[in-house]
Short mmCIF file of C-alpha atoms in Angstrom, two decimals:
data_model
loop_
_atom_site.label_atom_id
_atom_site.label_comp_id
_atom_site.label_asym_id
_atom_site.label_seq_id
_atom_site.Cartn_x
_atom_site.Cartn_y
_atom_site.Cartn_z
CA UNK U 1 0.01 0.08 0.01
CA UNK U 2 1.20 3.48 -0.80
CA UNK U 3 1.27 6.26 1.79
CA UNK U 4 -1.17 8.99 1.23
CA UNK U 5 0.97 11.51 3.04
CA UNK U 6 2.46 12.87 -0.09
CA UNK U 7 -0.85 13.15 -1.94
CA UNK U 8 -2.10 15.77 0.56
CA UNK U 9 -4.45 13.32 2.36
CA UNK U 10 -5.68 14.66 5.68
CA UNK U 11 -2.88 14.43 8.19
CA UNK U 12 -1.71 15.92 11.47
CA UNK U 13 2.06 16.56 11.87
CA UNK U 14 3.57 17.10 15.24
CA UNK U 15 7.14 18.47 15.38
CA UNK U 16 9.06 21.08 17.30
CA UNK U 17 8.86 24.56 16.06
CA UNK U 18 12.67 24.85 16.01
CA UNK U 19 12.84 21.76 13.86
CA UNK U 20 10.08 23.19 11.51
CA UNK U 21 11.85 26.48 10.98
CA UNK U 22 15.33 24.81 10.71
CA UNK U 23 14.15 23.65 7.18
CA UNK U 24 15.00 25.83 4.16
CA UNK U 25 11.37 25.92 3.02
CA UNK U 26 9.30 25.33 6.21
CA UNK U 27 5.82 26.37 4.98
CA UNK U 28 6.13 25.72 1.22
CA UNK U 29 2.87 24.28 -0.26
CA UNK U 30 1.69 21.61 -0.52
CA UNK U 31 2.85 21.31 3.08
CA UNK U 32 2.66 17.55 3.57
CA UNK U 33 4.76 16.94 0.33
CA UNK U 34 7.19 19.72 1.17
CA UNK U 35 7.80 18.51 4.71
CA UNK U 36 8.08 14.88 3.77
CA UNK U 37 10.84 15.62 1.11
CA UNK U 38 12.83 17.80 3.41
CA UNK U 39 12.58 15.54 6.40
CA UNK U 40 13.60 12.55 4.22
CA UNK U 41 16.80 14.27 3.25
CA UNK U 42 17.64 14.63 7.00
CA UNK U 43 16.68 11.16 7.90
CA UNK U 44 13.73 12.22 9.97
CA UNK U 45 10.87 9.72 10.41
CA UNK U 46 7.23 10.35 10.70
CA UNK U 47 5.00 8.10 12.77
CA UNK U 48 1.67 7.47 10.89
CA UNK U 49 -1.28 6.89 13.13
CA UNK U 50 -4.28 4.81 12.14
CA UNK U 51 -6.78 7.33 13.62
CA UNK U 52 -7.14 10.93 12.60
CA UNK U 53 -9.36 13.89 13.51
CA UNK U 54 -12.83 13.71 12.05
CA UNK U 55 -13.49 15.72 8.95
CA UNK U 56 -16.38 18.22 8.90
CA UNK U 57 -19.30 17.46 6.60
CA UNK U 58 -19.10 19.09 3.18
CA UNK U 59 -21.51 18.98 0.35
CA UNK U 60 -20.53 16.89 -2.66
CA UNK U 61 -18.33 18.85 -5.14
CA UNK U 62 -19.43 19.62 -8.65
CA UNK U 63 -17.25 18.08 -11.45
CA UNK U 64 -15.98 21.61 -12.33
CA UNK U 65 -15.11 22.18 -8.63
CA UNK U 66 -13.18 18.93 -8.54
CA UNK U 67 -11.27 19.84 -11.74
CA UNK U 68 -10.30 23.23 -10.23
CA UNK U 69 -9.05 21.58 -7.11
CA UNK U 70 -7.11 18.99 -8.91
CA UNK U 71 -5.64 21.49 -11.33
CA UNK U 72 -4.60 23.82 -8.53
CA UNK U 73 -3.03 20.90 -6.55
CA UNK U 74 -1.08 19.78 -9.65
CA UNK U 75 0.33 23.35 -10.22
CA UNK U 76 1.41 23.59 -6.55
CA UNK U 77 2.98 20.12 -6.78
CA UNK U 78 4.91 20.97 -9.95
CA UNK U 79 6.11 24.40 -8.64
CA UNK U 80 7.28 22.68 -5.48
CA UNK U 81 9.40 19.98 -7.29
CA UNK U 82 10.88 22.68 -9.56
CA UNK U 83 11.71 24.79 -6.59
CA UNK U 84 13.37 21.86 -4.88
CA UNK U 85 15.23 21.19 -8.20
CA UNK U 86 13.79 17.68 -8.38
CA UNK U 87 14.07 16.43 -11.99
CA UNK U 88 12.28 13.02 -11.79
CA UNK U 89 9.18 11.86 -9.92
CA UNK U 90 8.35 8.14 -9.79
CA UNK U 91 4.64 7.76 -9.09
CA UNK U 92 3.02 4.95 -7.09
CA UNK U 93 2.06 3.13 -10.32
CA UNK U 94 5.60 3.26 -11.62
CA UNK U 95 5.04 6.08 -14.17
CA UNK U 96 7.91 8.55 -14.47
CA UNK U 97 7.37 12.40 -14.73
CA UNK U 98 10.26 14.62 -15.61
CA UNK U 99 10.50 18.24 -14.32
CA UNK U 100 13.72 19.43 -15.77
CA UNK U 101 14.78 20.19 -19.31
CA UNK U 102 12.78 19.34 -22.47
CA UNK U 103 13.03 19.75 -26.24
CA UNK U 104 11.82 23.28 -25.87
CA UNK U 105 14.26 24.36 -23.04
CA UNK U 106 18.02 24.43 -22.74
CA UNK U 107 19.76 21.56 -20.95
CA UNK U 108 20.25 21.65 -17.27
CA UNK U 109 24.02 22.47 -17.31
CA UNK U 110 26.33 24.78 -19.04
CA UNK U 111 29.54 24.38 -20.90
CA UNK U 112 31.70 21.36 -20.05
CA UNK U 113 35.21 22.38 -19.04
CA UNK U 114 38.07 19.84 -18.95
CA UNK U 115 35.66 17.02 -19.64
CA UNK U 116 33.95 17.91 -16.36
CA UNK U 117 30.34 19.18 -16.32
CA UNK U 118 29.25 21.56 -13.52
CA UNK U 119 27.01 19.02 -11.84
CA UNK U 120 30.12 16.84 -11.16
CA UNK U 121 31.76 19.77 -9.46
CA UNK U 122 28.62 20.05 -7.22
CA UNK U 123 28.95 16.35 -6.27
CA UNK U 124 26.03 15.30 -8.39
CA UNK U 125 25.47 12.99 -11.38
CA UNK U 126 23.77 13.71 -14.66
CA UNK U 127 20.23 15.09 -14.07
CA UNK U 128 17.59 12.47 -14.86
CA UNK U 129 15.89 14.57 -17.40
CA UNK U 130 19.25 15.04 -19.21
CA UNK U 131 19.88 11.34 -19.11
CA UNK U 132 16.46 10.57 -20.59
CA UNK U 133 17.03 13.17 -23.35
CA UNK U 134 20.40 11.53 -24.14
CA UNK U 135 18.75 8.10 -24.28
CA UNK U 136 16.07 9.34 -26.77
CA UNK U 137 18.72 11.11 -28.89
CA UNK U 138 20.93 8.00 -28.96
CA UNK U 139 18.07 5.64 -29.96
CA UNK U 140 17.02 8.17 -32.66
CA UNK U 141 20.53 8.47 -34.13
CA UNK U 142 21.05 4.71 -34.01
CA UNK U 143 17.79 4.10 -35.76
CA UNK U 144 18.68 6.59 -38.52
CA UNK U 145 22.10 5.10 -39.11
CA UNK U 146 20.88 1.63 -39.06
CA UNK U 147 18.01 2.26 -41.52
CA UNK U 148 20.53 4.05 -43.82
CA UNK U 149 22.94 1.13 -43.72
CA UNK U 150 25.69 3.13 -42.07
CA UNK U 151 28.42 0.99 -40.42
CA UNK U 152 28.67 2.41 -36.92
CA UNK U 153 29.63 1.30 -33.42
CA UNK U 154 29.44 2.44 -29.71
CA UNK U 155 32.56 4.41 -28.79
CA UNK U 156 34.45 5.47 -25.68
CA UNK U 157 32.40 6.06 -22.52
CA UNK U 158 29.11 5.05 -24.28
CA UNK U 159 30.60 1.62 -24.96
CA UNK U 160 31.74 1.41 -21.42
CA UNK U 161 28.22 2.22 -20.19
CA UNK U 162 26.75 -0.52 -22.55
CA UNK U 163 29.18 -3.11 -21.25
CA UNK U 164 28.75 -2.27 -17.55
CA UNK U 165 24.91 -1.76 -17.39
CA UNK U 166 23.41 -1.51 -20.86
CA UNK U 167 22.86 2.17 -20.41
CA UNK U 168 24.62 5.59 -20.51
CA UNK U 169 27.10 6.01 -17.69
CA UNK U 170 25.15 7.79 -14.92
CA UNK U 171 27.50 10.88 -14.89
CA UNK U 172 28.04 11.18 -18.61
CA UNK U 173 27.02 14.22 -20.63
CA UNK U 174 27.02 12.99 -24.27
CA UNK U 175 26.91 9.74 -26.28
CA UNK U 176 29.79 8.71 -28.79
CA UNK U 177 29.34 6.70 -31.90
CA UNK U 178 32.00 5.89 -34.46
CA UNK U 179 31.24 5.07 -38.05
CA UNK U 180 32.95 4.64 -41.47
CA UNK U 181 33.43 8.00 -43.13
CA UNK U 182 32.71 6.56 -46.53
CA UNK U 183 29.13 5.88 -45.38
CA UNK U 184 28.27 9.53 -44.89
CA UNK U 185 26.38 9.70 -48.13
CA UNK U 186 24.14 6.87 -47.10
CA UNK U 187 22.43 8.87 -44.38
CA UNK U 188 20.51 11.76 -45.75
CA UNK U 189 20.90 14.01 -42.75
CA UNK U 190 24.68 13.51 -42.59
CA UNK U 191 24.94 13.85 -46.27
CA UNK U 192 23.01 17.11 -46.25
CA UNK U 193 25.16 18.61 -43.42
CA UNK U 194 28.42 17.43 -45.20
CA UNK U 195 27.47 18.95 -48.53
CA UNK U 196 26.03 22.29 -47.43
CA UNK U 197 27.85 22.90 -44.11
CA UNK U 198 24.48 23.94 -42.66
CA UNK U 199 22.67 22.13 -39.76
CA UNK U 200 19.48 20.19 -40.54
CA UNK U 201 16.46 19.53 -38.34
CA UNK U 202 14.86 16.27 -39.10
CA UNK U 203 10.98 15.67 -38.86
CA UNK U 204 11.28 14.42 -35.23
CA UNK U 205 12.94 17.73 -34.10
CA UNK U 206 16.47 16.32 -33.69
CA UNK U 207 19.16 18.76 -34.88
CA UNK U 208 22.04 17.49 -37.10
CA UNK U 209 25.15 19.62 -37.57
CA UNK U 210 28.97 19.59 -38.11
CA UNK U 211 30.76 20.15 -34.83
CA UNK U 212 32.53 23.52 -34.44
CA UNK U 213 35.52 21.75 -32.78
CA UNK U 214 36.56 19.68 -35.76
CA UNK U 215 35.75 17.12 -38.39
CA UNK U 216 32.81 15.17 -36.81
CA UNK U 217 29.07 15.60 -36.54
CA UNK U 218 26.53 15.93 -33.84
CA UNK U 219 22.92 15.10 -33.37
CA UNK U 220 21.25 17.31 -30.68
CA UNK U 221 18.05 16.54 -28.81
CA UNK U 222 16.64 19.67 -30.43
CA UNK U 223 17.62 23.09 -31.78
CA UNK U 224 17.21 24.46 -28.26
CA UNK U 225 18.37 21.60 -26.11
CA UNK U 226 21.91 20.75 -26.99
CA UNK U 227 22.28 17.35 -25.32
CA UNK U 228 23.85 15.42 -28.15
CA UNK U 229 25.32 12.27 -29.72
CA UNK U 230 28.77 12.85 -31.22
CA UNK U 231 29.30 10.98 -34.59
CA UNK U 232 32.95 10.26 -35.28
CA UNK U 233 33.93 9.55 -39.00
CA UNK U 234 36.71 6.99 -39.10
CA UNK U 235 38.64 5.86 -42.14
CA UNK U 236 41.23 3.18 -42.92
CA UNK U 237 44.84 4.26 -43.43
CA UNK U 238 47.51 2.06 -44.82
CA UNK U 239 48.21 -0.86 -42.62
CA UNK U 240 44.55 -1.48 -41.79
CA UNK U 241 44.39 1.01 -38.96
CA UNK U 242 41.19 3.15 -38.23
CA UNK U 243 41.94 6.81 -37.81
CA UNK U 244 40.17 10.14 -38.02
CA UNK U 245 40.80 13.80 -38.68
CA UNK U 246 40.02 15.32 -35.29
CA UNK U 247 41.62 14.36 -31.93
CA UNK U 248 40.46 16.33 -28.80
CA UNK U 249 43.02 14.89 -26.45
CA UNK U 250 40.70 12.55 -24.64
CA UNK U 251 41.93 9.45 -23.02
CA UNK U 252 40.24 7.15 -25.42
CA UNK U 253 41.42 9.16 -28.54
CA UNK U 254 43.64 6.55 -30.18
CA UNK U 255 43.83 4.71 -33.46
CA UNK U 256 42.93 1.02 -33.61
CA UNK U 257 43.01 -1.93 -35.97
CA UNK U 258 39.99 -2.00 -38.45
CA UNK U 259 39.51 -5.77 -37.57
CA UNK U 260 38.07 -4.64 -34.15
CA UNK U 261 35.00 -3.04 -35.95
CA UNK U 262 35.03 -4.78 -39.27
CA UNK U 263 32.46 -7.22 -37.67
CA UNK U 264 30.19 -6.00 -34.90
CA UNK U 265 27.78 -7.34 -32.26
CA UNK U 266 24.73 -5.92 -30.72
CA UNK U 267 24.51 -4.70 -27.11
CA UNK U 268 21.59 -3.35 -25.05
CA UNK U 269 22.00 0.37 -24.75
CA UNK U 270 19.80 3.34 -23.53
CA UNK U 271 16.54 1.39 -23.61
CA UNK U 272 17.25 -0.09 -26.94
CA UNK U 273 20.04 -1.83 -28.83
CA UNK U 274 23.19 -0.62 -30.59
CA UNK U 275 26.12 -2.02 -32.65
CA UNK U 276 29.41 -2.43 -30.81
CA UNK U 277 32.85 -3.88 -31.67
CA UNK U 278 32.90 -7.63 -31.81
CA UNK U 279 35.22 -7.70 -28.70
CA UNK U 280 34.01 -4.84 -26.58
CA UNK U 281 36.28 -5.50 -23.68
CA UNK U 282 39.38 -5.79 -25.91
CA UNK U 283 38.36 -2.54 -27.66
CA UNK U 284 37.91 -0.73 -24.34
CA UNK U 285 41.12 -1.99 -22.86
CA UNK U 286 43.02 -0.92 -25.96
CA UNK U 287 41.68 2.62 -25.55
CA UNK U 288 41.43 3.06 -21.77
CA UNK U 289 43.73 0.36 -20.28
CA UNK U 290 43.33 -2.93 -18.60
CA UNK U 291 40.60 -3.17 -15.96
CA UNK U 292 38.59 -0.22 -17.21
CA UNK U 293 35.30 -2.12 -17.14
CA UNK U 294 35.67 -3.02 -13.33
CA UNK U 295 37.23 0.25 -12.27
CA UNK U 296 34.85 3.26 -13.10
CA UNK U 297 36.21 6.75 -12.98
CA UNK U 298 35.14 10.25 -13.97
CA UNK U 299 36.34 11.49 -17.38
CA UNK U 300 39.05 13.75 -15.80
CA UNK U 301 40.15 12.49 -12.41
CA UNK U 302 42.45 15.52 -12.12
CA UNK U 303 39.44 17.74 -11.67
CA UNK U 304 37.33 15.33 -9.67
CA UNK U 305 37.57 11.69 -8.67
CA UNK U 306 34.63 9.29 -8.35
CA UNK U 307 35.95 8.25 -4.87
CA UNK U 308 35.17 11.73 -3.66
CA UNK U 309 31.42 11.12 -4.20
CA UNK U 310 31.37 7.45 -3.13
CA UNK U 311 32.86 8.27 0.33
CA UNK U 312 36.43 6.91 -0.53
CA UNK U 313 39.72 8.52 -0.05
#
């Protein structure tokens, strides 16, 4: 059974005045939800009693009155969660509601410096709404590449996430896919961007463009929300080695034998499936080093280390 305290059911809360006003938002409405959230963050417990004060008799509400009350309660609830910077609400029936960024709004974090987004500096991981937008963008990009017959594979941290959990790494801020540069013409969106140099918005509102940083491409969640998938065009140089034109100095930015991606396998990723190198572990250890799958770390440990947020030294 679910507790009705958070749904503004009639309740009596007894607590010390000093405790109440020690909270950052002591009287924010709806009060029961507000106090429950703030108390849970402090480890406070509420004792729920079976009995309650009798309710006064009220005449039945008209359908319009019920709609007004429900609509007002929903607005208060949404405003409260936004005020508390809560991005995801899981309801009693398992449904998920996101209160953060959307296609029509900018993403929840600014520019990434030294491979470290601002939420990591604050000791947080990727906001749930941003992760969901990345999943949707990744699934869309994969579907477009596959339908066009483009030979692609999961790259870098995205492959790491697929191997570890079948999902995006919970502190990541983008998705990386490699593909054969000679296949650009197969995908109409990539082909249009490559030929004109101008971005293209597809019918689903995803925004394709050439990256300003070099010779690669991006698929953004939308024109406004710049959460994105990076598409890295690789080609084969003499000796059967895969290389590319742009190197950003990331740890995984290394050449590799074509045989590692000539044949590929399918892995679960971001709520769907995506192509990956035939030997994902071997590919990852070539790029990151031995033991990378079992030893997670933030993109730039010099700025912030995972152990800081897991209680380690």
